[in-house]
mmCIF file of C-alpha atoms and ligand atoms in Angstrom:
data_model
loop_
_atom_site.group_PDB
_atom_site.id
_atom_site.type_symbol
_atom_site.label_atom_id
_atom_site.label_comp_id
_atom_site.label_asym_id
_atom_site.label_seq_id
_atom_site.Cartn_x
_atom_site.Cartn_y
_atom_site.Cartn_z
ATOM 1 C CA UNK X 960 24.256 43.712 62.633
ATOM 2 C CA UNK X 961 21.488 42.170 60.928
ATOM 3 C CA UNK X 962 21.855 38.617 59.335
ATOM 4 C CA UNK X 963 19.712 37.892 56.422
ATOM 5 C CA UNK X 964 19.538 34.863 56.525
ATOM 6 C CA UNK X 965 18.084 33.817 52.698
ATOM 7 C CA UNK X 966 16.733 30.534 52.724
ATOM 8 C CA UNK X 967 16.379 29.119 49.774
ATOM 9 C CA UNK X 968 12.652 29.405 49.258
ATOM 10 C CA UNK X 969 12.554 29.612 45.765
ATOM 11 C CA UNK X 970 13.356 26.188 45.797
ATOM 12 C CA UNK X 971 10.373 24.723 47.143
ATOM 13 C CA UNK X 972 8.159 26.029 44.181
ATOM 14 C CA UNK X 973 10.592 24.756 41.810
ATOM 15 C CA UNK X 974 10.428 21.442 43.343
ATOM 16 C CA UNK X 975 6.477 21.279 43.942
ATOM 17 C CA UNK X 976 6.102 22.497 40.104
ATOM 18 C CA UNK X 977 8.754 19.082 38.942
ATOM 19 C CA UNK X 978 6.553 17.460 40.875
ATOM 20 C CA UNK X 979 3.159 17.996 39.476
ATOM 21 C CA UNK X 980 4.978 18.474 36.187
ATOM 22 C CA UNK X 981 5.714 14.553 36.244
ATOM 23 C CA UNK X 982 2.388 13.701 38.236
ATOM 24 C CA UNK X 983 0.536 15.508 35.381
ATOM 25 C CA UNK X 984 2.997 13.244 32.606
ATOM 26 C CA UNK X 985 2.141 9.923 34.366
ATOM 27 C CA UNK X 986 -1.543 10.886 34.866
ATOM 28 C CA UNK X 987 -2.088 11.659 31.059
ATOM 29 C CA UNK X 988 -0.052 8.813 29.309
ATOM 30 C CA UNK X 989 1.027 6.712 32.372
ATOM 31 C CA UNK X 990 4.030 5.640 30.698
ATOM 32 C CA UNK X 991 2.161 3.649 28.423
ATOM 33 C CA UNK X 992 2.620 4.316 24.188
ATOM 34 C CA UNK X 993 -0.651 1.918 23.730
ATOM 35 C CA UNK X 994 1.646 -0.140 21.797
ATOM 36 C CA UNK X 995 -0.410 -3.681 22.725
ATOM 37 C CA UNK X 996 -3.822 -3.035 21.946
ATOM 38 C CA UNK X 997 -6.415 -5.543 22.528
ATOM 39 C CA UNK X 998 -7.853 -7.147 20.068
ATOM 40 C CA UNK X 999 -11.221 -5.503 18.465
ATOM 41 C CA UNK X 1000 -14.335 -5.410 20.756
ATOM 42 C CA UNK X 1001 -17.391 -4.627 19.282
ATOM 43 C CA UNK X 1002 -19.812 -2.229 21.080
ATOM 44 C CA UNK X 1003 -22.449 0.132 19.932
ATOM 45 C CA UNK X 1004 -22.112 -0.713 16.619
ATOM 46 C CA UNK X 1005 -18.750 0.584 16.900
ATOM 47 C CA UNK X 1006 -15.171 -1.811 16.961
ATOM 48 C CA UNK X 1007 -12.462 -0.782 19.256
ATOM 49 C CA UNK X 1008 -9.236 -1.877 20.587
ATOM 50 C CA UNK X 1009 -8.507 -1.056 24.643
ATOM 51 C CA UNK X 1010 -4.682 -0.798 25.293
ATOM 52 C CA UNK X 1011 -3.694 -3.683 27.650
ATOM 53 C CA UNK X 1012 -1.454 -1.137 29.601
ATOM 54 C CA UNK X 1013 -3.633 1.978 30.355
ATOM 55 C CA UNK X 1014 -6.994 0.598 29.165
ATOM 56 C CA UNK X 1015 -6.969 3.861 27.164
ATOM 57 C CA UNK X 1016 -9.554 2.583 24.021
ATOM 58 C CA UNK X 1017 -9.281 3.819 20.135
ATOM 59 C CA UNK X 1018 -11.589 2.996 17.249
ATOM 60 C CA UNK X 1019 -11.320 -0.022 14.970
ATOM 61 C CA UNK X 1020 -11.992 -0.339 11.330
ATOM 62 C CA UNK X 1021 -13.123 -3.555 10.814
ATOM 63 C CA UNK X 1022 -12.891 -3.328 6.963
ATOM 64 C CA UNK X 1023 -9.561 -2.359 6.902
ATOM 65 C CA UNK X 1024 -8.527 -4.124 9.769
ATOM 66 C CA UNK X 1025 -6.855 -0.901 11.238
ATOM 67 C CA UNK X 1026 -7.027 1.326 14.635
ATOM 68 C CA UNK X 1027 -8.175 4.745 13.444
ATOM 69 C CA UNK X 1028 -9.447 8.229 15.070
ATOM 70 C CA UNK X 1029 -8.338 9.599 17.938
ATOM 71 C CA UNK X 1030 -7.581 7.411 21.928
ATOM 72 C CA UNK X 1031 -9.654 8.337 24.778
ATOM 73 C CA UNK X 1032 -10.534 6.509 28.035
ATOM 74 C CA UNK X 1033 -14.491 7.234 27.409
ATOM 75 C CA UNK X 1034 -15.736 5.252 24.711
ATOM 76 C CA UNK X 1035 -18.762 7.496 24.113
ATOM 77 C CA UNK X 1036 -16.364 9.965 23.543
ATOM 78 C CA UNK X 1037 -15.012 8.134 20.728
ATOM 79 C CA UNK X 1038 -18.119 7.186 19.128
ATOM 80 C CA UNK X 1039 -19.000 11.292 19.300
ATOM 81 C CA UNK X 1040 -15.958 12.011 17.160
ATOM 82 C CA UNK X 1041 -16.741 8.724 14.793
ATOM 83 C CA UNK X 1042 -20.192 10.225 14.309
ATOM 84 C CA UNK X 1043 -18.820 14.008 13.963
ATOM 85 C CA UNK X 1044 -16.311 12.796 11.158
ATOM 86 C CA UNK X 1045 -18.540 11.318 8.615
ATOM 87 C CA UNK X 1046 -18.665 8.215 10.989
ATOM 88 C CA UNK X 1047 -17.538 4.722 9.182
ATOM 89 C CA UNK X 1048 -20.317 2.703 11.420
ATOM 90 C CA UNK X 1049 -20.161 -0.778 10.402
ATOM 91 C CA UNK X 1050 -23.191 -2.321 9.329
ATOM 92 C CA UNK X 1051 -24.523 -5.235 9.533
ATOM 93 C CA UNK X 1052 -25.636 -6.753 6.300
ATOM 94 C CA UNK X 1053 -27.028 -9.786 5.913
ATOM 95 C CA UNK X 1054 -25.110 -12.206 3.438
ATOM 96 C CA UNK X 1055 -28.204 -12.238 0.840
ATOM 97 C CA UNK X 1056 -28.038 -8.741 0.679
ATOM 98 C CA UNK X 1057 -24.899 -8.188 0.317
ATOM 99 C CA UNK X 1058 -24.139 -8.567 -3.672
ATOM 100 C CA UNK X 1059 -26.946 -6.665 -5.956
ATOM 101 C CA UNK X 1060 -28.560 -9.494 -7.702
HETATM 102 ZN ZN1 ZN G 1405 -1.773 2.560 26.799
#
């Protein structure tokens, strides 16, 4: 006599996990492939380039006129791993210096 009636719970998980699922995709690249990068800001003694559609920032070598190293939203962050790999800090050197007599 009994009815079971089965709703179909499962489905709310599912749907709550598509949900976060795509919250957690916009949240860590916000649709954004950093393709426009600003151009080269100097800071710190450090160069970088902040994406004009996230604001996410990467390193800048201004020797070789190239974005390098790893993006991250914290600068400091950035300038950590520089440091940690070897760290290409640019340097200022004065023009009179800069060819060995
Ligand atoms: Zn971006």
């Amino acid at each position: 006599m009994s009815e079971v009636k089965k709703k179909s719970s499962w489905l709310w998980p599912l749907g709550l996990m598509a949900t976060g699922l795509a919250g957690a995709a916009v949240m860590a690249f916000r649709g954004c492939w950093h393709s426009k990068m600003s151009w080269p800001v100097r800071a710190q003694e450090h160069s970088y380039q902040v994406c004009m559609g996230c604001g996410i920032k990467r390193l800048f070598d201004v020797d070789e006129f190239r974005a390098y190293g790893p993006y991250s939203y914290d600068l400091n962050r950035l300038i950590a791993w520089d440091r940690a790999h070897g760290g290409k800090v640019p340097r200022e050197v004065p023009p009179s210096e800069k060819r060995p007599a």
